[in-house]
Coordinates of C-alpha atoms and ligand atoms in Angstrom, one line a residue:
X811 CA 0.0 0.0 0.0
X812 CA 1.1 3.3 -0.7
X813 CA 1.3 4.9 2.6
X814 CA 2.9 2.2 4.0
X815 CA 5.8 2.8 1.7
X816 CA 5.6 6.6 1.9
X817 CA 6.2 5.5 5.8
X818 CA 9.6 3.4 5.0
X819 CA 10.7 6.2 2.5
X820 CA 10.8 8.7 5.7
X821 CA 12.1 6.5 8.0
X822 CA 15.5 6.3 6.7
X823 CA 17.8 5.0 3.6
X824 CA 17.3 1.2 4.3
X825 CA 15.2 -0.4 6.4
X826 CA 17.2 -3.7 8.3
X827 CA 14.5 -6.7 9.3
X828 CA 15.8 -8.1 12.5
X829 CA 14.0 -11.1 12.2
X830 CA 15.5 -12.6 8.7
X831 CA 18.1 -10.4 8.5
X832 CA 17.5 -8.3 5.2
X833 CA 17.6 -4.5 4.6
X834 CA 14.9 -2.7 2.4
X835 CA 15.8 0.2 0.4
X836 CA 12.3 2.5 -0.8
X837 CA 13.5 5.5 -2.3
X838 CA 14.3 6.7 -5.4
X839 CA 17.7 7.4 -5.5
X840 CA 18.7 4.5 -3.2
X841 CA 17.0 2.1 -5.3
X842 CA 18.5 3.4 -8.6
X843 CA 21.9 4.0 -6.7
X844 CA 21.8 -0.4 -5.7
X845 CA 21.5 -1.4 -9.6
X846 CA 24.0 1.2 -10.9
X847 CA 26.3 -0.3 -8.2
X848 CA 27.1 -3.9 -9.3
X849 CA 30.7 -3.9 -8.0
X850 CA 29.1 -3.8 -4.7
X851 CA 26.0 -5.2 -5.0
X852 CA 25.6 -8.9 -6.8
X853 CA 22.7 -10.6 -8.8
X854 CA 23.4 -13.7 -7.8
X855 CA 21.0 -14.9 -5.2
X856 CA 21.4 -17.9 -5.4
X857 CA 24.5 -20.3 -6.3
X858 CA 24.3 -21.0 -10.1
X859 CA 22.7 -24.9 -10.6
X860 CA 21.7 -27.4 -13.3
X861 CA 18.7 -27.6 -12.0
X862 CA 17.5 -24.3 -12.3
X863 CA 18.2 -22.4 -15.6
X864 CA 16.4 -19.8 -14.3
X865 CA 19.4 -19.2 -11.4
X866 CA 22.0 -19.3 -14.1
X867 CA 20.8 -16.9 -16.5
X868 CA 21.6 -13.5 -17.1
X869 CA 19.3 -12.1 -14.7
X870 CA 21.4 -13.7 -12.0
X871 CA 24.8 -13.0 -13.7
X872 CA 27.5 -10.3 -12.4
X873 CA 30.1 -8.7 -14.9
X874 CA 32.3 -9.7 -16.6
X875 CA 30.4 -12.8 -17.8
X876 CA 27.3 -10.7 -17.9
X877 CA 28.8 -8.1 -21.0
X878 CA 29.6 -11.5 -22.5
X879 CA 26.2 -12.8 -22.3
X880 CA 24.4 -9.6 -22.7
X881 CA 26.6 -8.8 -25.8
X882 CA 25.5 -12.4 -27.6
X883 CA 21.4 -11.9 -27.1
X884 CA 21.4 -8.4 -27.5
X885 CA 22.3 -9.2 -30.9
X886 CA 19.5 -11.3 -31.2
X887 CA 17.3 -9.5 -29.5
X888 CA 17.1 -6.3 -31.8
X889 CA 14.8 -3.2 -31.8
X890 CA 14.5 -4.1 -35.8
X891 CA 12.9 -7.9 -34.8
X892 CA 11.3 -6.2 -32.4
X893 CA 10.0 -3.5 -34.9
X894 CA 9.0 -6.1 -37.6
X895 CA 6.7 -7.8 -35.0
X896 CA 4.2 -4.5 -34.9
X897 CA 2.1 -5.6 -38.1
X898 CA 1.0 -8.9 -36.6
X899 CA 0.8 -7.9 -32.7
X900 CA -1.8 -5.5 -34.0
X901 CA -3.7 -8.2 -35.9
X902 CA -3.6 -10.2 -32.7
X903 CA -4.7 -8.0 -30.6
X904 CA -7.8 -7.3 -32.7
X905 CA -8.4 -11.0 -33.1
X906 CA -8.2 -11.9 -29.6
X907 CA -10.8 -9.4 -29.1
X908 CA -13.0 -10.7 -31.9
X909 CA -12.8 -14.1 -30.3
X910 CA -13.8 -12.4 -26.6
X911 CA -16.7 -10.9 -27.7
X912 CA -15.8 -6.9 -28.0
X913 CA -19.9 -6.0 -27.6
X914 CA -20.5 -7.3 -24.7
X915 CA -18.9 -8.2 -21.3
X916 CA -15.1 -9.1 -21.5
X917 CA -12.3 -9.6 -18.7
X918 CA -9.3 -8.2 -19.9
X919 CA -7.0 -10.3 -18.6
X920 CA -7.9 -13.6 -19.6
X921 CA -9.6 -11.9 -22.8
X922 CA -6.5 -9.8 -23.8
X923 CA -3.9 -9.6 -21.3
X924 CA -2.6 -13.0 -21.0
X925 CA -2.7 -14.3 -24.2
X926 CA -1.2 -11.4 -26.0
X927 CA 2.2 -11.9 -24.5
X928 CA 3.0 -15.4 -25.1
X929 CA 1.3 -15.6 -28.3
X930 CA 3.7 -13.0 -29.3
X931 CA 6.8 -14.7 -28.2
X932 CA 6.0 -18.2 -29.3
X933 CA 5.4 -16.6 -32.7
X934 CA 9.0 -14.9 -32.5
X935 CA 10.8 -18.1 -31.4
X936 CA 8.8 -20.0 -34.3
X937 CA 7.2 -22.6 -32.0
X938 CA 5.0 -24.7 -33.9
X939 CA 1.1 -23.5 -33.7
X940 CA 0.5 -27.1 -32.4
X941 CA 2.3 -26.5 -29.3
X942 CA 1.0 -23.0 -28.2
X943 CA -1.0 -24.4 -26.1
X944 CA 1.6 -26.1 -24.0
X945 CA 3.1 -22.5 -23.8
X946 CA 0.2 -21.2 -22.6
X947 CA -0.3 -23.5 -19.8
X948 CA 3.9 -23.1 -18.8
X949 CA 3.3 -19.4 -18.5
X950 CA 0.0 -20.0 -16.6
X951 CA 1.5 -22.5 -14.3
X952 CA 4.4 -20.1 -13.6
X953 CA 2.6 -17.7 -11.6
X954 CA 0.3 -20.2 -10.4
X955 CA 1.1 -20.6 -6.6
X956 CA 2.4 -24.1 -6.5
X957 CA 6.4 -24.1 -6.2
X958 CA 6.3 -27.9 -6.9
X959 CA 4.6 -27.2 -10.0
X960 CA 6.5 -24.6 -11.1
X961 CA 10.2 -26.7 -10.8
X962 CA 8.2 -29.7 -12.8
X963 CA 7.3 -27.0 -15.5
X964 CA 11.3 -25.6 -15.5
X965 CA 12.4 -29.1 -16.3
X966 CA 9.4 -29.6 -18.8
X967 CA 10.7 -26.5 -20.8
X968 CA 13.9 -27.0 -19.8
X969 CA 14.0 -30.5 -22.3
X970 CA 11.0 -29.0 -24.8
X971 CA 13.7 -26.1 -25.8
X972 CA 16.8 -28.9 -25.6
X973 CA 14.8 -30.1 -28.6
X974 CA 14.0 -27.0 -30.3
X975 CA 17.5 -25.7 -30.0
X976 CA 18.5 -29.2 -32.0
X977 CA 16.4 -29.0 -34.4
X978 CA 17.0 -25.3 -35.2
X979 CA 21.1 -26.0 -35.4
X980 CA 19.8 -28.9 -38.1
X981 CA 17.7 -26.4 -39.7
X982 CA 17.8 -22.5 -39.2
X983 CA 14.2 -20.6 -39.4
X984 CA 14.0 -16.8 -39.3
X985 CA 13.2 -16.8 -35.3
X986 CA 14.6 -15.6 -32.4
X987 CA 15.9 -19.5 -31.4
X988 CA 17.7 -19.0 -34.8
X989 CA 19.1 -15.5 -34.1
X990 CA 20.0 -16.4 -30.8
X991 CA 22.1 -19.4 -32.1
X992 CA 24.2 -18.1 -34.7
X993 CA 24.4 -15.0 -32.3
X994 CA 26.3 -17.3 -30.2
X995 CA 28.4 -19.1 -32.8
X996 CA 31.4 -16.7 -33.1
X997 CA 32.6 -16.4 -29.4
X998 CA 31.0 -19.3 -28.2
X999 CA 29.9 -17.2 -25.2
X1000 CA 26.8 -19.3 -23.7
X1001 CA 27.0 -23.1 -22.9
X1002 CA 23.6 -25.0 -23.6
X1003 CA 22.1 -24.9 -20.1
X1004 CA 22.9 -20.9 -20.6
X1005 CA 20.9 -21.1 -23.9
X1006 CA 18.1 -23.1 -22.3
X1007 CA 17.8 -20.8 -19.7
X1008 CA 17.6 -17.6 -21.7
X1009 CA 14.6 -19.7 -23.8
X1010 CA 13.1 -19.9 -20.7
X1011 CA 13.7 -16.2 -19.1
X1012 CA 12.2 -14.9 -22.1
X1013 CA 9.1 -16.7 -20.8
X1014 CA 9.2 -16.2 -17.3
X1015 CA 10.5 -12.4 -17.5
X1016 CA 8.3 -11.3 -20.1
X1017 CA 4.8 -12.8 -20.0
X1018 CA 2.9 -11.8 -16.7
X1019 CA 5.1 -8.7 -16.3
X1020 CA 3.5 -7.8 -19.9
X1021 CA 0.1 -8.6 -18.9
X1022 CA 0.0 -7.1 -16.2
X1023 CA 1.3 -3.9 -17.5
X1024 CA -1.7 -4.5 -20.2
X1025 CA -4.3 -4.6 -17.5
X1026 CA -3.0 -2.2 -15.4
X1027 CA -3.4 0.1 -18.0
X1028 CA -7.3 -0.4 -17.6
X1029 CA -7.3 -0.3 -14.8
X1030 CA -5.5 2.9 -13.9
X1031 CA -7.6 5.0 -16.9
X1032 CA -11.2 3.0 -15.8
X1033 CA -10.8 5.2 -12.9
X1034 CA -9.6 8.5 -14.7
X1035 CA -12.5 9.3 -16.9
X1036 CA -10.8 12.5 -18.4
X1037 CA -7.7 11.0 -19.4
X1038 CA -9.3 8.3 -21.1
X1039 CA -11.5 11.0 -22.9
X1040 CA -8.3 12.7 -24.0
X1041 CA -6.6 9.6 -25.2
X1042 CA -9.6 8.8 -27.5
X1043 CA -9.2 12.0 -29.1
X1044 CA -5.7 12.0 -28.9
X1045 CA -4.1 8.2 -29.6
X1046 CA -0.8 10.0 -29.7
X1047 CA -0.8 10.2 -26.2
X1048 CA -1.2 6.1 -25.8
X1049 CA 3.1 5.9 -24.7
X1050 CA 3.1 8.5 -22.4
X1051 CA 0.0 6.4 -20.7
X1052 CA 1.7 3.5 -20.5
X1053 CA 4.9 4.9 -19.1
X1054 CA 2.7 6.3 -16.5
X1055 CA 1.0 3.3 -15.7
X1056 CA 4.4 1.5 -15.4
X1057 CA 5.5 4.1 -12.6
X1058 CA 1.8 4.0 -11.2
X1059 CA 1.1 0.5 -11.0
X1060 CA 4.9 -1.2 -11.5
X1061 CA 4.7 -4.5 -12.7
X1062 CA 7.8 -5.9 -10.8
X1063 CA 7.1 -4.4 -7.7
X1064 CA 10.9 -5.7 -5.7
X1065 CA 13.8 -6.9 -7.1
X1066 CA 17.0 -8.2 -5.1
X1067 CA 20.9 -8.5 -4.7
X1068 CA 23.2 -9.9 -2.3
X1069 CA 25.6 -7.9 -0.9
X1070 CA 29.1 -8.2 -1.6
X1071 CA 31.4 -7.3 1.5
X1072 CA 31.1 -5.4 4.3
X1073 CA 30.4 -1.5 3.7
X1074 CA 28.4 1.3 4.9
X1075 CA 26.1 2.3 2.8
X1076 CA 24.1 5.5 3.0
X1077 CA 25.4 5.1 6.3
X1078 CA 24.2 1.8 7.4
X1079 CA 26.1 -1.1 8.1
X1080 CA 26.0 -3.7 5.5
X1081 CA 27.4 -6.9 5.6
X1082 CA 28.6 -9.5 3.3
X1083 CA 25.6 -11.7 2.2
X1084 CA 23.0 -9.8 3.3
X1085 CA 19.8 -9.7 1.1
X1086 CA 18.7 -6.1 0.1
X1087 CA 15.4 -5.7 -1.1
X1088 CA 14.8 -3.1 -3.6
X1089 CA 11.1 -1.4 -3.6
X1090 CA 10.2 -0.2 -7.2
X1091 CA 6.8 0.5 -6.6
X1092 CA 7.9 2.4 -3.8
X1093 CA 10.8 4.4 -5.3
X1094 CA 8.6 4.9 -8.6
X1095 CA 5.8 7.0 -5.8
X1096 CA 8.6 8.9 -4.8
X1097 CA 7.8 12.7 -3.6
X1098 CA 11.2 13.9 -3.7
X1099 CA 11.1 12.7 -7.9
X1100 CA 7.5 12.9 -8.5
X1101 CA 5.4 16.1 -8.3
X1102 CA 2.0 14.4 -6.9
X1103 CA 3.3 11.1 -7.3
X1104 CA -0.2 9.6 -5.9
X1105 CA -2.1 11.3 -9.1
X1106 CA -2.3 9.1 -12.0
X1107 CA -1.4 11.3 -14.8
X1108 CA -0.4 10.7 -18.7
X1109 CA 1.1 14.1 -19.0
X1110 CA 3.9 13.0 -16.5
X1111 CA 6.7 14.7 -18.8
X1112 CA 9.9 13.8 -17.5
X1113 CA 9.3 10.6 -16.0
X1114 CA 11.6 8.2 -14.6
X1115 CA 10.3 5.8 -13.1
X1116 CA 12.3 2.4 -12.8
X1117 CA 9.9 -0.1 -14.1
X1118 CA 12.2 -1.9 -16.0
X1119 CA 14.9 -1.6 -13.5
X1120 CA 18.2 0.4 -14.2
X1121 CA 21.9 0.1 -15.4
X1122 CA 23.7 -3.1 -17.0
X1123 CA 20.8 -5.5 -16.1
X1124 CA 17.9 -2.7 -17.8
X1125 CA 15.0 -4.9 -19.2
X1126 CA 15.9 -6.6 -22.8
X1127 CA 12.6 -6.7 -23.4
X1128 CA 11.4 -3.2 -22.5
X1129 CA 10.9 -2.3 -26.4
X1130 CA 8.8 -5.4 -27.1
X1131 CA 6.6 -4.8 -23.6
X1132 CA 6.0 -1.1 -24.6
X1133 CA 4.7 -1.7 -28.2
X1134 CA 2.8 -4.9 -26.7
X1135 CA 1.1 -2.6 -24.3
X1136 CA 0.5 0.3 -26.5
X1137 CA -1.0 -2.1 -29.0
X1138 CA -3.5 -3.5 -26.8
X1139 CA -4.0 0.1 -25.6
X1140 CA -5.0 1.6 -29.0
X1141 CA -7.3 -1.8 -30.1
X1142 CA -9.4 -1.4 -26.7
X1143 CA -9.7 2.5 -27.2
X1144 CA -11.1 1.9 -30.8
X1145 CA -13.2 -1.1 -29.6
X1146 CA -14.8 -0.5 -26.6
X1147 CA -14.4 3.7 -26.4
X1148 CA -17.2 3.2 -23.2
X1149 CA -15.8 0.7 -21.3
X1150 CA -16.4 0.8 -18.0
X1151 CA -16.3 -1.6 -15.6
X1152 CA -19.6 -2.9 -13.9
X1153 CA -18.7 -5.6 -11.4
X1154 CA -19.3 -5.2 -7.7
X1155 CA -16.9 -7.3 -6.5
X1156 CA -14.0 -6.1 -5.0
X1157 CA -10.8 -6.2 -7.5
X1158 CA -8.6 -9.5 -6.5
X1159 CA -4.5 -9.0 -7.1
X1160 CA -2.4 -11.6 -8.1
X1161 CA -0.8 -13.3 -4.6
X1162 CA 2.7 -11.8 -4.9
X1163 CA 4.2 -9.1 -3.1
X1164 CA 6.8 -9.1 -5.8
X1165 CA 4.5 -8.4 -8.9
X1166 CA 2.1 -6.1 -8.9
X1167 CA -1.3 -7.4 -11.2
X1168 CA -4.7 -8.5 -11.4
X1169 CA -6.8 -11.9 -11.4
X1170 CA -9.3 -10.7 -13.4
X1171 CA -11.1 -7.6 -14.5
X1172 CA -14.3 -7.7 -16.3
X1173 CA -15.4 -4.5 -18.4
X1174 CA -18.4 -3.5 -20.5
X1175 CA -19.0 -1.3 -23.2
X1176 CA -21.3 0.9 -22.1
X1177 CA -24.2 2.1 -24.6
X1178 CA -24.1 5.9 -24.3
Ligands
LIG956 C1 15.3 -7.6 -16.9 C2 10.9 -5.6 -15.8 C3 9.1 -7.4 -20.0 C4 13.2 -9.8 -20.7 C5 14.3 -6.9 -16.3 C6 14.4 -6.1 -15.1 C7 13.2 -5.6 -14.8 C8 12.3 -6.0 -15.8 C9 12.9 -4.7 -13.6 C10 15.7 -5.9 -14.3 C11 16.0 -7.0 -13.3 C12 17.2 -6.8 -12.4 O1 17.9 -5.7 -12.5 O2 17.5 -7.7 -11.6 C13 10.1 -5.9 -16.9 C14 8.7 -5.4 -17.0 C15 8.2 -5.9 -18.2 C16 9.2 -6.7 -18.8 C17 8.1 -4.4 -16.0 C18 6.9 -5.6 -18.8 C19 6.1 -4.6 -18.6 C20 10.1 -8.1 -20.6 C21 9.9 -8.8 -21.8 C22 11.1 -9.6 -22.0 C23 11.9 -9.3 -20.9 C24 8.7 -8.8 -22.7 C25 11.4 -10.5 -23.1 C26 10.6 -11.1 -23.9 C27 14.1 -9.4 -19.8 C28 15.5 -9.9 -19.7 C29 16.0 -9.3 -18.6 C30 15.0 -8.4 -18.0 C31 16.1 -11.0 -20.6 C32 17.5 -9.5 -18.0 C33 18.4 -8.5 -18.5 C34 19.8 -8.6 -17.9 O3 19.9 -9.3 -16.9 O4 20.7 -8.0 -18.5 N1 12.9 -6.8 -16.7 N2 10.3 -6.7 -18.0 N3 11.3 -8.4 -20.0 N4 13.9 -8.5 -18.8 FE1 12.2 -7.5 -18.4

């Protein structure tokens, strides 16, 4: 809740929890300060393992072998594949909104917010229509709440991609498995667990972030009348929106890093090991970097909010989320210009401190 962060952010740089031994950081330039600071502060949480890709990806990877790996999908992961995926995310969208029923009653996330996402990135990696639905259920499964679950579904995908990468080194596609591949060739830089795990980031990192920026959206502008009206006027005003829904309503609410050795930071006593949490949503409601930062506005002009997180690990897939969003955006403004949302049931989050979303949120288009 917000003024239970606005309470940390006054009460000091980082907050230490006795009990489990972890310091919180909530503001602004604390928070951005931790992931400029890799030297002191590390991304590996846990020790790297074969049995979670997940821990040895680049998420979790410190410099210098995260330039190396950063380098080699970067490459494959361009703004220009990124670009050439606009044309058909659009005709998705408008599909998947066909297929919902855009007259009458629709729940945005199941309707448009989920599948967008991973519909999208099957379609970039060239998975085979027949097995979309097995994608489906992975990303569903992955922010289910069942941890045993979810280490059965890492192994699953873990041996589906095993196959795909074999079967794209026998014969290339024009796909992001592809890309990634020859990307890889010249140095070498990533072993195959490395390669597995990045297949599988892309899942776990971008889907329910994406979604839930999608819905978010909705439901930061259901409740702000005028700037909806404005955006119908004005569609050029769709990005700014969506940043200010990614400030409002982060996505990734926490992130974390280990602490390297004993220093003081900001003046507090930080030793080596020590978990330090990271608030985003809280840094990103910051009054000493937002003017009104509890107003949700889409003329926010500079805005900086850290919704994609900041320095060498900055989100890879913050240009495809962005044109996702804006997309879905732009198809429910032309749509379903009156939605509005006519449920009396109170709105039920996701249950995760860590991501910020929704279980469901039913709209209708209201007849005027
Ligand atoms: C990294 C947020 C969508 C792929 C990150 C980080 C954040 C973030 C905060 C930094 C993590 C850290 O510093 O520890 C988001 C949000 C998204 C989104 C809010 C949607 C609204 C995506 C998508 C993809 C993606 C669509 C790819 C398909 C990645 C990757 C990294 C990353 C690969 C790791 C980069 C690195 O370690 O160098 N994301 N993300 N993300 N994201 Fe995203």
């Amino acid at each position: 809740p917000l003024s239970w962060f606005k309470q940390q952010r006054s009460a000091g740089t980082a907050v230490f929890n006795e009990e489990h031994q972890y310091w919180s950081v909530f503001g602004h330039e604390g928070v951005k300060n931790i992931h400029t600071d890799f030297e002191h502060f590390s991304s590996q949480i846990q020790p790297p393992s074969d049995d979670s890709p997940i821990d040895s990806s680049i998420l979790r990877t410190d410099p210098p072998r995260h330039k190396l790996m950063r380098a080699t999908v970067a490459r494959a992961f361009t703004s220009r594949v990124i670009e050439q995926m606009e044309s058909s995310i659009e005709r998705l969208a408008g599909e998947l909104l066909d297929q919902a029923g855009s007259a009458g009653r629709l729940d945005i996330v199941s309707g448009i917010a989920n599948p967008l996402p991973v519909t999208v990135i099957a379609e970039m990696m060239g998975i085979p229509q027949g097995d979309r639905e097995l994608f489906k259920k992975w990303s569903d499964d992955l922010v289910g709440n069942d941890p045993a679950r979810q280490m059965q579904c890492q192994e699953e995908m873990a041996l589906y991609f095993k196959d795909i990468l074999k079967s794209r080194r026998a014969q290339p596609g024009n796909d992001l498995i592809t890309a990634l591949i020859e990307a890889n060739v010249g140095g070498g830089t990533l072993s195959e667990i490395e390669l597995i795990g990045f297949c599988i980031l892309l899942l776990v990192a971008g889907n329910e972030t994406t979604s839930n920026l999608i819905s978010s959206s909705i439901l930061c502008l259901e409740s702000a009348p005028e700037a909806w009206e404005q955006l119908l006027k004005d569609n050029s005003l769709i990005p700014s929106a969506i940043e200010e829904t990614l400030r409002y309503c982060s996505p990734v609410q926490i992130l974390e890093r280990r602490v390297k050795a004993d220093m003081q930071w900001a003046g507090n006593p930080f030793k080596e090991g020590q978990l330090v949490l990271t608030y985003i949503g809280s840094a990103n409601h910051d009054e000493r970097v937002f003017d009104e930062p509890e107003r949700f506005n889409i003329h926010r002009r500079p805005n900086p909010h850290l919704a994609f997180g900041h320095g060498i690990h900055f989100c890879l897939g913050a240009v495809l989320a962005r044109l996702e969003a804006r997309i879905a955006l732009k198809a429910l403004l032309n749509r379903l210009p009156r939605l509005r949302r006519t449920d009396n049931q109170p709105l039920e989050r996701l249950d995760s401190s860590m991501m910020f979303g929704l279980k469901r949120f039913i709209i209708e288009n209201a007849v005027r």
